[in-house]
XYZ file of N, CA and C in Angstrom:
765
model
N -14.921 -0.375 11.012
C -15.166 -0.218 9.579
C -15.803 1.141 9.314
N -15.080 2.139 8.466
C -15.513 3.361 8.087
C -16.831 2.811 7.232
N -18.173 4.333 7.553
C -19.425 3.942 7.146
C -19.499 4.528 5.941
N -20.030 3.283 4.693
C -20.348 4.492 3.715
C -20.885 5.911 3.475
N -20.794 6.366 2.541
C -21.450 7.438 2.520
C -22.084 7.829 0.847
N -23.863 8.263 1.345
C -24.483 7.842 0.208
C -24.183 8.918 -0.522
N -23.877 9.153 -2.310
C -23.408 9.883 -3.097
C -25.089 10.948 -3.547
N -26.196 10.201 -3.378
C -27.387 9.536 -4.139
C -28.566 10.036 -3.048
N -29.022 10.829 -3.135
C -30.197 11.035 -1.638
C -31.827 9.858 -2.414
N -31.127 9.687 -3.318
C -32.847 8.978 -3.706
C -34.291 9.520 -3.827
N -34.315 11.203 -3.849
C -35.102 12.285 -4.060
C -34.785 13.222 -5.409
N -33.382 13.736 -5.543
C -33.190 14.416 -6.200
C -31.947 14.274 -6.879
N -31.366 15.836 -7.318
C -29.990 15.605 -8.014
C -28.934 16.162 -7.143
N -29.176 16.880 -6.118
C -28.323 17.593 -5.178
C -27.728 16.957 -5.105
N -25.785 17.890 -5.453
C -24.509 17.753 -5.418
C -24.365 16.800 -6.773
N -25.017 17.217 -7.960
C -24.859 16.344 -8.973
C -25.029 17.952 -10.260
N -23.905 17.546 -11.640
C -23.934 18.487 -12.185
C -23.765 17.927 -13.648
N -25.280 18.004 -14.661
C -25.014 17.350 -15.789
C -23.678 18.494 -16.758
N -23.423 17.556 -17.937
C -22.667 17.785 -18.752
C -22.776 16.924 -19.854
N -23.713 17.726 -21.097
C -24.097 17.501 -22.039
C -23.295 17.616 -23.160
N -23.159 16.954 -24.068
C -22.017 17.182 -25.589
C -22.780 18.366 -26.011
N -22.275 19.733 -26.356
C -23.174 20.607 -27.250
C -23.392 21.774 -25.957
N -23.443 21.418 -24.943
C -24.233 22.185 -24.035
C -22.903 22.430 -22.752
N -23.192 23.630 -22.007
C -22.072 24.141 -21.112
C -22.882 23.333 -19.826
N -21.507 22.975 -18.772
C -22.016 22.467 -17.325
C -22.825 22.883 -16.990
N -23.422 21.977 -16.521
C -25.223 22.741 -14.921
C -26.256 22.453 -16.247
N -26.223 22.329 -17.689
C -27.132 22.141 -18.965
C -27.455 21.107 -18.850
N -28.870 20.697 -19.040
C -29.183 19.123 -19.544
C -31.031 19.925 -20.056
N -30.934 20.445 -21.602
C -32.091 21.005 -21.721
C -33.338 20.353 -21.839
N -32.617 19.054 -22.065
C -33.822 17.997 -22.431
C -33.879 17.172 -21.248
N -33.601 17.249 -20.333
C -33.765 16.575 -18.944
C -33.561 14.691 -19.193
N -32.232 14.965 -19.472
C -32.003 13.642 -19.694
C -31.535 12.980 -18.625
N -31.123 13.337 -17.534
C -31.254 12.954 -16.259
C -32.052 13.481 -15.454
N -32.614 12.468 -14.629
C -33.667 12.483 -13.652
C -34.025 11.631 -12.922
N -34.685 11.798 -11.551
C -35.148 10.863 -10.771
C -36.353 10.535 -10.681
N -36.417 9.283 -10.912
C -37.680 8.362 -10.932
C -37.652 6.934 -9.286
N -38.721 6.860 -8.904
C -38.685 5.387 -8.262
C -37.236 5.253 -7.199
N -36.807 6.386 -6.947
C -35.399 6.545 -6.204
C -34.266 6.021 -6.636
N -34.023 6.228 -8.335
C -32.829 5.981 -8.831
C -32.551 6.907 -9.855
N -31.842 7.437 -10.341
C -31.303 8.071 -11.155
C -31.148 7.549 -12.410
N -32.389 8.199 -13.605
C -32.085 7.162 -14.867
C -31.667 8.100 -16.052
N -31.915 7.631 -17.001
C -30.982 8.353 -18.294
C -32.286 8.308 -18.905
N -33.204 9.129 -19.238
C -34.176 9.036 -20.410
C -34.335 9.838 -21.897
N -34.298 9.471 -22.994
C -34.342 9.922 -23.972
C -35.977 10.367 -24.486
N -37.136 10.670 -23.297
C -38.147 11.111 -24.128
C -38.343 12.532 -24.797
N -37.009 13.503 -24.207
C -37.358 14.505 -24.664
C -36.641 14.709 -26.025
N -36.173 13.710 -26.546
C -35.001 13.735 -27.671
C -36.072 13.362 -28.681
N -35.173 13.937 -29.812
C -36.008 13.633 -31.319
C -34.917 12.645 -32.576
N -34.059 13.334 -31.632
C -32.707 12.365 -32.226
C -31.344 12.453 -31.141
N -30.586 11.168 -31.181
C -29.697 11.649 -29.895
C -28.665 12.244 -30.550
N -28.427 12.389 -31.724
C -27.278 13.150 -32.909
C -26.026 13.230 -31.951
N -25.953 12.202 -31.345
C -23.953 12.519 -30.839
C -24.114 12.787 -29.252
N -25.204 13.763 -28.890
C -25.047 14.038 -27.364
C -24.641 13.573 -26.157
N -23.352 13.284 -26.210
C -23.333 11.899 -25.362
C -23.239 12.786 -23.907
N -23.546 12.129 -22.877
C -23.917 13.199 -21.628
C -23.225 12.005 -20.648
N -23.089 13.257 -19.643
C -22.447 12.874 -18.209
C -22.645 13.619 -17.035
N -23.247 12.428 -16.016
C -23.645 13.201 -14.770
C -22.377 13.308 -13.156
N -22.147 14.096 -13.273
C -20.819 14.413 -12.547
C -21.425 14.741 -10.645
N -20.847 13.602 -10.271
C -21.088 14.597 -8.812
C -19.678 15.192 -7.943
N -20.380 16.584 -7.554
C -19.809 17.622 -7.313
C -18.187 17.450 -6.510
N -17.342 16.823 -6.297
C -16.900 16.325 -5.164
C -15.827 15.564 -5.549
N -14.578 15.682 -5.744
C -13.784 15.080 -6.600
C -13.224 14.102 -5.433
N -12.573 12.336 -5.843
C -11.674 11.939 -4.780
C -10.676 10.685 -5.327
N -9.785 10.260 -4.219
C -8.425 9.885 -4.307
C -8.529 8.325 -4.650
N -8.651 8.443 -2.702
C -8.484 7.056 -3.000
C -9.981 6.449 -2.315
N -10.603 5.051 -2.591
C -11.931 4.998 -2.493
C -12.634 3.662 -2.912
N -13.639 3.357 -2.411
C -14.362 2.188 -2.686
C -15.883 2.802 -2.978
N -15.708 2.665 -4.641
C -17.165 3.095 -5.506
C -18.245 1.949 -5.473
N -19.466 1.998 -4.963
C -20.408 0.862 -5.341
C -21.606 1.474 -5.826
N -22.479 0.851 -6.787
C -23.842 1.364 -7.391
C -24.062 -0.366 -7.813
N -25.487 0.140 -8.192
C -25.811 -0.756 -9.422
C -26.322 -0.107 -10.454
N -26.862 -0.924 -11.662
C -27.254 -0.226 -12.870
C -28.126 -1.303 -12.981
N -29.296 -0.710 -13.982
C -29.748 -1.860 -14.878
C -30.180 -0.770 -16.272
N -29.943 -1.626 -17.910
C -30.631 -1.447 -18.728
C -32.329 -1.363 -18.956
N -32.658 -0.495 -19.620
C -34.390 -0.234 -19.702
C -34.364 -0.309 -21.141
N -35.619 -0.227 -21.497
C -36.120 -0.040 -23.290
C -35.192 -0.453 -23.898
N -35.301 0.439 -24.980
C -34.781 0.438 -26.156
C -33.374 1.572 -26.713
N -32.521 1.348 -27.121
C -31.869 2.491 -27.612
C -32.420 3.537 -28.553
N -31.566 4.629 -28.549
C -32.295 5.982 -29.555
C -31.944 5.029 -30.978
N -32.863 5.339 -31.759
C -32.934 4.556 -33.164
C -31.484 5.053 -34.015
N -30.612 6.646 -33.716
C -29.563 6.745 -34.246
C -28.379 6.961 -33.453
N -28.573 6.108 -32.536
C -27.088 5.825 -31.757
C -26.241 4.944 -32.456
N -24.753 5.250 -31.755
C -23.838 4.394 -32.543
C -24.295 2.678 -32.301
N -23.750 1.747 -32.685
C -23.990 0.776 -33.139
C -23.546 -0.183 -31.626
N -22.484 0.372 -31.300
C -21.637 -0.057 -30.376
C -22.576 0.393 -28.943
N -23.050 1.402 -29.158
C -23.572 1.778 -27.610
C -24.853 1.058 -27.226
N -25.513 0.548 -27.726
C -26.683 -0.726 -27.635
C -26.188 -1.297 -26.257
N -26.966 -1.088 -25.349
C -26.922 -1.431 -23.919
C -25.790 -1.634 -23.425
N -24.905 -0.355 -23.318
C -23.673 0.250 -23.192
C -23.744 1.329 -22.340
N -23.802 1.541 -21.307
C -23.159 2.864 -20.471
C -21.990 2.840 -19.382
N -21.633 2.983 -18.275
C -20.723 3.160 -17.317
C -20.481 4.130 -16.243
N -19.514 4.091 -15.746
C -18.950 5.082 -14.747
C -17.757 5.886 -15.146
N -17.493 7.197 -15.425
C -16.406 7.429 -15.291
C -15.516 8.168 -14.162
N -14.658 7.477 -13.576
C -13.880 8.407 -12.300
C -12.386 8.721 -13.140
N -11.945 8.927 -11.855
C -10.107 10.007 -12.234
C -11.148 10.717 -13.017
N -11.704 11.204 -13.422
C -12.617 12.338 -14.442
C -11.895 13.806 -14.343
N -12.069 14.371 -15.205
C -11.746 15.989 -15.222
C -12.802 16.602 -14.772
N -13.115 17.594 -14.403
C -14.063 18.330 -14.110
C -15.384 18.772 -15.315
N -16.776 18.874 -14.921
C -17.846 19.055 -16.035
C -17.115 20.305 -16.340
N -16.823 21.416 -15.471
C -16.581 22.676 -15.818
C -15.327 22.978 -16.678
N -14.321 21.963 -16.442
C -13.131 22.051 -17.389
C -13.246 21.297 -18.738
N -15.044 21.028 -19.075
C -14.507 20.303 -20.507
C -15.171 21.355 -21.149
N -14.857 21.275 -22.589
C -15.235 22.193 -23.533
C -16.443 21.978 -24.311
N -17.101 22.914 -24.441
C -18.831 22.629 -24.791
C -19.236 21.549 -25.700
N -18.358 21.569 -26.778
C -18.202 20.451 -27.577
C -17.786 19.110 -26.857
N -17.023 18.744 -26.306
C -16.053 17.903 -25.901
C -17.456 16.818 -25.323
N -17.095 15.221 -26.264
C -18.175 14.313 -25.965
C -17.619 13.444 -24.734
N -16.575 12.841 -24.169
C -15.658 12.348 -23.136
C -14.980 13.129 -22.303
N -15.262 13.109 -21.362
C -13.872 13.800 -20.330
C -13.223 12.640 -20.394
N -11.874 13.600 -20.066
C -10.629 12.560 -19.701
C -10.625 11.994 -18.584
N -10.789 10.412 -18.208
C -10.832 10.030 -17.212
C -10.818 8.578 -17.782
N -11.044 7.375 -17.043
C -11.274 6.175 -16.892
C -12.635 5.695 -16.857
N -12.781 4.701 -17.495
C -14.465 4.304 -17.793
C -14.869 2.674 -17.018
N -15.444 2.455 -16.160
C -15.552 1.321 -16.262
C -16.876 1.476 -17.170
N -16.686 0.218 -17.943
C -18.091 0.037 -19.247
C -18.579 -1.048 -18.384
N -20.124 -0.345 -18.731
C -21.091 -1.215 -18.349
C -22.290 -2.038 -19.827
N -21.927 -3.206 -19.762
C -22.493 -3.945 -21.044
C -23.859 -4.966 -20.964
N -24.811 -4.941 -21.548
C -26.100 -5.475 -21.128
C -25.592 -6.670 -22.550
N -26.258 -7.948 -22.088
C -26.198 -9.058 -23.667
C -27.442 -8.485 -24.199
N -26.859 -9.084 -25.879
C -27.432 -8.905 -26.616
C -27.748 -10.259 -27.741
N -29.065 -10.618 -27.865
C -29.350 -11.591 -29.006
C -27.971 -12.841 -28.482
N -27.674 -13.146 -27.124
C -27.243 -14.620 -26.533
C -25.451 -13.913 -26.785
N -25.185 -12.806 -27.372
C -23.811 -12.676 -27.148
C -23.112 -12.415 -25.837
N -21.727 -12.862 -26.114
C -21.009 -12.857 -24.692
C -20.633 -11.552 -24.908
N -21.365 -10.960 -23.613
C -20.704 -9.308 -23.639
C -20.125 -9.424 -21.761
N -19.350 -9.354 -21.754
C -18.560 -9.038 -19.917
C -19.051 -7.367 -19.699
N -19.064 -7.337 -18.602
C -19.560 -5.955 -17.982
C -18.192 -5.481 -16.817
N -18.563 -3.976 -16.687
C -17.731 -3.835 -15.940
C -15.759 -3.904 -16.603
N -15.967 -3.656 -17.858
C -14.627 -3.543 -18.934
C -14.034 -2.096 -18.657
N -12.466 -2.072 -18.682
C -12.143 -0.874 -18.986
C -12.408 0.152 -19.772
N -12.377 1.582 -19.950
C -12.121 2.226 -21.414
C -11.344 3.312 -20.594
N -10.530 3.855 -22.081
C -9.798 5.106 -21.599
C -9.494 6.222 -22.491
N -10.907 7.076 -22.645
C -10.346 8.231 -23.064
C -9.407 9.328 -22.636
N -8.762 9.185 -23.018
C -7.568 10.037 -22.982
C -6.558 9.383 -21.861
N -6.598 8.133 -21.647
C -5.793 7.600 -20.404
C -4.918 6.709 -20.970
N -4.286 6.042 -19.924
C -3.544 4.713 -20.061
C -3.376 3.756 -18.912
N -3.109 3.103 -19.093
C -3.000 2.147 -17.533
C -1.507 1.225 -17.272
N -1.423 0.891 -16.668
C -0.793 -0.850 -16.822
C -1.324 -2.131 -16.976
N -1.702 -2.771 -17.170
C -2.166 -4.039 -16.827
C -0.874 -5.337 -16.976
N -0.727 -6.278 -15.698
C 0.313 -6.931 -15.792
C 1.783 -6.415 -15.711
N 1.958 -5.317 -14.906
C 3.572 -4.595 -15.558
C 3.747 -3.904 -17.033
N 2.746 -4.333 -17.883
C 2.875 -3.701 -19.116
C 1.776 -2.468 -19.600
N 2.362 -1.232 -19.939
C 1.451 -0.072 -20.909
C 0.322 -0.497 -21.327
N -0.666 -0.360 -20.812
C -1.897 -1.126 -22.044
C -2.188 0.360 -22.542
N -2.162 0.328 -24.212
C -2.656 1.545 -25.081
C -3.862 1.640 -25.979
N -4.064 -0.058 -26.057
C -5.755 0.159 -26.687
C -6.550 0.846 -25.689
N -7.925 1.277 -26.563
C -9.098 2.002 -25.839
C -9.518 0.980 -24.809
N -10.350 0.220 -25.256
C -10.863 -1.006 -24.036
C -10.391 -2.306 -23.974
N -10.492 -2.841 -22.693
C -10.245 -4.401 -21.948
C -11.549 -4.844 -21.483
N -11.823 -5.793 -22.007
C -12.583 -6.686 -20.867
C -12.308 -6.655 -19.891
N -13.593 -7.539 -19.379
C -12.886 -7.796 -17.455
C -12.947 -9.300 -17.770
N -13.441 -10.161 -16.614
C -13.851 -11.559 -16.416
C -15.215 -11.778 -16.548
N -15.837 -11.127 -16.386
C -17.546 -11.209 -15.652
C -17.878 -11.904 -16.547
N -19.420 -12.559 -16.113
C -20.141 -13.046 -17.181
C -20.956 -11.851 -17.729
N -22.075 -12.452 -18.625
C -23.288 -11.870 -18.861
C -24.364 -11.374 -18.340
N -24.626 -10.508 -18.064
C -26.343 -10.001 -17.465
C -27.357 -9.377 -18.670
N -28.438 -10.524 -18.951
C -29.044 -10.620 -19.949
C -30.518 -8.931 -19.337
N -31.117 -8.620 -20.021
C -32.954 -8.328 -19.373
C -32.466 -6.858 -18.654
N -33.072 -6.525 -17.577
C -33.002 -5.416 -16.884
C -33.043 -6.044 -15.492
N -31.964 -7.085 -15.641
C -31.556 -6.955 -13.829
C -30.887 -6.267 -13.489
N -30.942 -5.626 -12.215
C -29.760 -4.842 -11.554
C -28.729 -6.126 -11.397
N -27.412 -4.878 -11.437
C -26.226 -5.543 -11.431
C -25.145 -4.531 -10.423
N -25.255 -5.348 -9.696
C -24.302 -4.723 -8.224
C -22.284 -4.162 -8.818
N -22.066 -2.932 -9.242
C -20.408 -2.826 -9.667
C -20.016 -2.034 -9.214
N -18.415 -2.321 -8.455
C -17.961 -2.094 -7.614
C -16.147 -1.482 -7.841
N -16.017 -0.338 -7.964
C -14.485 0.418 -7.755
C -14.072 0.201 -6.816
N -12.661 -0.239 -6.761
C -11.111 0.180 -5.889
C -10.536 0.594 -6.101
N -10.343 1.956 -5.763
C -9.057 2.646 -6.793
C -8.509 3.406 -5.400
N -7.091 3.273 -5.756
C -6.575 3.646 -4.541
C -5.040 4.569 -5.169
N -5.929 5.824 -5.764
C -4.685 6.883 -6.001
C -4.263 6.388 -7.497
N -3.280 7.020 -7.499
C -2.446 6.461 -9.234
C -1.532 5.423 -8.694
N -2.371 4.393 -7.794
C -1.323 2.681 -8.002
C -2.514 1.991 -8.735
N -3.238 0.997 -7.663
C -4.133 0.261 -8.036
C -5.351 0.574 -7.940
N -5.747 -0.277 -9.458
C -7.324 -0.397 -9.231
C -8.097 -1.524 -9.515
N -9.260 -1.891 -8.888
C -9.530 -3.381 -9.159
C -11.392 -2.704 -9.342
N -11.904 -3.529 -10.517
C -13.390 -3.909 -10.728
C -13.865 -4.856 -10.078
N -15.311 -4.561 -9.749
C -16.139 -6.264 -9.214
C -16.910 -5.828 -9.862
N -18.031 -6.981 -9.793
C -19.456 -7.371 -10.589
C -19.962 -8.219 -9.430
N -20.821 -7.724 -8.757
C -21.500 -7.947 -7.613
C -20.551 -9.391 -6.585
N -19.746 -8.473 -6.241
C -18.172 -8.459 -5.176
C -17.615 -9.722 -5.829
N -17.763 -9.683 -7.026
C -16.360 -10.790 -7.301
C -15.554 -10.209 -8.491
N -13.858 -10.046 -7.991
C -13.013 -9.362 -8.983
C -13.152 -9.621 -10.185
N -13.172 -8.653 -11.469
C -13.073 -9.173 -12.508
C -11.911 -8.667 -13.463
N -11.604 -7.687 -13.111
C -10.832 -6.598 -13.786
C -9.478 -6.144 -12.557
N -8.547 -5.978 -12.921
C -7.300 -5.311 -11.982
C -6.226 -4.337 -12.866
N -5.416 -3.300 -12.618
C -4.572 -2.643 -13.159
C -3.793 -1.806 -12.296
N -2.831 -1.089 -12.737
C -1.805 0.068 -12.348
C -1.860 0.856 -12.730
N -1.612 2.296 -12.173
C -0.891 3.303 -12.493
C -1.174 3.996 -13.331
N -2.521 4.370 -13.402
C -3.636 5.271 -14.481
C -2.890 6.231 -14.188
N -2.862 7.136 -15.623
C -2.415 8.313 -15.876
C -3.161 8.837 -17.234
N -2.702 10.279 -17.608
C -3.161 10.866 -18.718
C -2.587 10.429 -19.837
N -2.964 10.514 -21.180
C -2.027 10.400 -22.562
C -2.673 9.537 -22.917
N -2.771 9.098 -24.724
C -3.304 8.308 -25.163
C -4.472 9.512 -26.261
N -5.340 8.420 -27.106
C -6.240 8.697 -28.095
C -7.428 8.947 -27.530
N -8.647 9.505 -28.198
C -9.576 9.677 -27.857
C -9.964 10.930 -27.406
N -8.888 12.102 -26.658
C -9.273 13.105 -26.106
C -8.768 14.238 -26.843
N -9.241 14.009 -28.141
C -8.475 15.170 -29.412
C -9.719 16.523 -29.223
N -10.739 16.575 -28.436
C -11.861 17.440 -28.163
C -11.182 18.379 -26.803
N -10.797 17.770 -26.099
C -10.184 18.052 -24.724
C -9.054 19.504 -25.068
N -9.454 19.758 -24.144
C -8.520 21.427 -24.016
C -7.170 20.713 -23.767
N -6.083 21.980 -23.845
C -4.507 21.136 -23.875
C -3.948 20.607 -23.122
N -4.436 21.232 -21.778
C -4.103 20.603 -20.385
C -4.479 19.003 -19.842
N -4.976 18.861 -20.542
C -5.635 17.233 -20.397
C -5.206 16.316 -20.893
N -4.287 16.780 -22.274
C -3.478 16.251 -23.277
C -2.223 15.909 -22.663
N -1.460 16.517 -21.873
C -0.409 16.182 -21.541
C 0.076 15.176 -20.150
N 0.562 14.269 -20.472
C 0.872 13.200 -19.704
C 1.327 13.559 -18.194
N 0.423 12.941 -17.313
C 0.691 13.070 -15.741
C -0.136 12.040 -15.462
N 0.370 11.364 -14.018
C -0.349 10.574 -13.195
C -1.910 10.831 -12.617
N -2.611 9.754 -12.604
C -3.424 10.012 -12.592
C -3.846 9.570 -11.102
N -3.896 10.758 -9.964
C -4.342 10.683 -8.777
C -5.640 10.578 -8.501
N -6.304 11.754 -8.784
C -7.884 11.880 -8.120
C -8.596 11.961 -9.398
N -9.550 12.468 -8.896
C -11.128 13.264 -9.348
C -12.178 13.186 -9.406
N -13.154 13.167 -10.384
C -14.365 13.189 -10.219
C -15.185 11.823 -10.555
N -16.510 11.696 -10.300
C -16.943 10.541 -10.386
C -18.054 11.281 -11.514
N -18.327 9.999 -12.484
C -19.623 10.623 -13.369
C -20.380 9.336 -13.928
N -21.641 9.603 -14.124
C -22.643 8.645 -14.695
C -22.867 8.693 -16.316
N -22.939 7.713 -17.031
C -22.908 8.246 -18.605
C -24.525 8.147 -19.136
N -24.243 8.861 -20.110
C -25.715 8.796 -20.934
C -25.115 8.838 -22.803
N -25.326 7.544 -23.359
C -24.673 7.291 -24.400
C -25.819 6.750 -25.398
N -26.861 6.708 -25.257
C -27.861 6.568 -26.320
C -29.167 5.770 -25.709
N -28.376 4.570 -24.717
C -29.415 3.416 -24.244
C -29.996 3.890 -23.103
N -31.162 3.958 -22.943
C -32.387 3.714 -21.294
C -30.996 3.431 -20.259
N -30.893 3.788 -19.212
C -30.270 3.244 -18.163
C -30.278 3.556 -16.586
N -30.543 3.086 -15.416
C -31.109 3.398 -14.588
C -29.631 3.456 -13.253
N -29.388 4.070 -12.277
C -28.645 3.601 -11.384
C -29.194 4.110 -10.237
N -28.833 3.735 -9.147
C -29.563 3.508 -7.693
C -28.137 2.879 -6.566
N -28.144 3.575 -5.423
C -27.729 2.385 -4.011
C -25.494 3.379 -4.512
N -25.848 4.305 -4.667
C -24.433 4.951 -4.826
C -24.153 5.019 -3.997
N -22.831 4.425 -3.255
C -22.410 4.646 -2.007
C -20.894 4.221 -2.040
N -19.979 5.846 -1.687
C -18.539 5.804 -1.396
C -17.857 5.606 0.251
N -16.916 4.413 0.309
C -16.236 4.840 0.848
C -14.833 5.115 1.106
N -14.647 6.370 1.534
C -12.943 7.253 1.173
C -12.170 6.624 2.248
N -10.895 5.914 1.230
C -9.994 5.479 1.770
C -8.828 6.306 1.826
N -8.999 7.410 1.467
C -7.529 8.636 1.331
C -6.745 8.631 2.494
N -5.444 8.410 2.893
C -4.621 7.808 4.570
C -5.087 6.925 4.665
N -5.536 6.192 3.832
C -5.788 4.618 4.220
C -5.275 3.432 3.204
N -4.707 4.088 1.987
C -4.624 2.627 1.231
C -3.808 1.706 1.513
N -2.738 1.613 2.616
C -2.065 0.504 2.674
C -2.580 -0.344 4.150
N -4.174 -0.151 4.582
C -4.697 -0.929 5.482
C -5.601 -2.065 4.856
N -4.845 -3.228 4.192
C -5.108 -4.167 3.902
C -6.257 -4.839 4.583
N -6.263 -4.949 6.194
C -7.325 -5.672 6.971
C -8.950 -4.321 7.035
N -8.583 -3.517 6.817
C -9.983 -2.632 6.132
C -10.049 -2.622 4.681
N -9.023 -2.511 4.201
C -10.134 -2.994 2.512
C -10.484 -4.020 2.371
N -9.741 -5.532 3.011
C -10.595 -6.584 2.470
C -11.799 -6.805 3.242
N -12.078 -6.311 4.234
C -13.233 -6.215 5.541
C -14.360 -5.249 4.455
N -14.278 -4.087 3.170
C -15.329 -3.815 3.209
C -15.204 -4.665 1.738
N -14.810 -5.023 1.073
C -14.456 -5.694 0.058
C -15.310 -7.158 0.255
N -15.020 -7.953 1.107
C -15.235 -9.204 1.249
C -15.958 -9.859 2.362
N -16.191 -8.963 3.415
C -16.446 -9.305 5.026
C -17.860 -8.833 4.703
N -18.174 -7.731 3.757
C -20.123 -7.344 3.717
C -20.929 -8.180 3.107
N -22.223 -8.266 3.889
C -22.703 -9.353 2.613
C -24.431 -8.430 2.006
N -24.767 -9.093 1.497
C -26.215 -8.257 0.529
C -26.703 -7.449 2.077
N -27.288 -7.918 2.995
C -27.795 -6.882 3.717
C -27.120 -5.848 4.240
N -25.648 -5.434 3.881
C -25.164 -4.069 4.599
C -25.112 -3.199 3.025
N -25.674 -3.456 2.015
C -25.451 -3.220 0.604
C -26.641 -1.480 0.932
């Protein structure tokens, strides 16, 4: 079994590169990412208002094919003028474009989102949901063209950590977990679609979606992540008896 490898030193930000709405790559003036307690959180104390800034922490290192794991948990409170929708709302985004290829303005890179959703006031919110700015997928043999999908998951109420888990293996498949049980599955991510009208032109035009970058979001709410650890399956995706071995064969203590 290939050994993970930690994304995350649990000290600092090395091999990590913010990308702020408003602000050019390597920018984060208000230090909205940072390490605390050996996790990487999202804090809004230096903000006076979050007016749109939606931010993303990119590490340096783009890849194919791969098994993503972290956890997250929600903290506090949201910024008092965030959107409505982002209320204990953040995620992951991979297939990502590069911090350096988005445009200073530009609030989304083009890439794939898994959404990460905290409940709210006893509602059923699933975690670990698709989104796709500027993408598309399959789901089932068929185009899916709305922005987001659910997954299966249940609810995670409070600020527990919540163990979520990528398979993405190139522009075929990709499958979500929520602390290793599937919730989410699809095909054949590629570019095209709504949402990436900020995005330079090259991003706009429809191609498969192979690699890229991995990024952490910062969308209005407190949010903390910790325990990042990839492992690259690139010449490996059709070894079935090693993906389900790190998939299903690990249990909490190799985490």
């Amino acid at each position: 079994m290939p050994e993970g490898r930690e994304l995350f030193n649990g000290r600092d930000l090395e091999g990590w590169t913010p990308k702020i709405s408003g602000q050019h790559a390597g920018t984060d003036s208000l230090n909205t990412f940072r390490v605390e307690d050996g996790s990487i959180v999202v804090s809004y104390d230096n903000y006076d208002s979050f007016d749109n800034q939606f931010g993303h922490l990119f590490y340096n290192e783009p890849f194919t094919s791969y098994l993503l794991e972290l956890e997250y948990r929600f903290t506090g409170e949201q910024m008092a003028d965030g959107e409505p929708w982002a209320n204990r709302n953040s995620g992951v985004m991979y297939h990502s474009q590069s911090p350096q290829s988005m445009l200073k303005e530009q609030a989304f890179p083009v890439s794939l989102e898994g959404q990460f959703l905290g409940g709210v006031n006893e509602e059923n919110r699933p975690t670990m949901n698709l989104c796709t700015p500027g993408t598309h997928v399959f789901i089932a043999d068929t185009l899916f063209t709305p922005h987001c999908v659910n997954s299966s998951s249940e609810t995670y109420f409070d600020d527990q950590w919540v163990r979520a888990s990528f398979l993405v293996l190139g522009d075929s498949l990709v499958q979500h977990f929520v602390n290793h049980e599937k919730v989410l599955e699809f095909t054949k991510p590629q570019r095209g679609g709504e949402l990436a009208e900020d995005a330079a032109a090259e991003f706009k035009k429809p191609a498969p979606l192979k690699d890229g970058y991995i990024a952490l979001q910062s969308e209005s709410h407190p949010v903390a992540f910790r325990k990042i650890k990839i492992f690259d399956l690139e010449g490996r995706e059709n070894d079935t008896e090693l993906i389900e071995s790190l998939l299903f064969l690990r249990d909490s203590s190799n985490d």
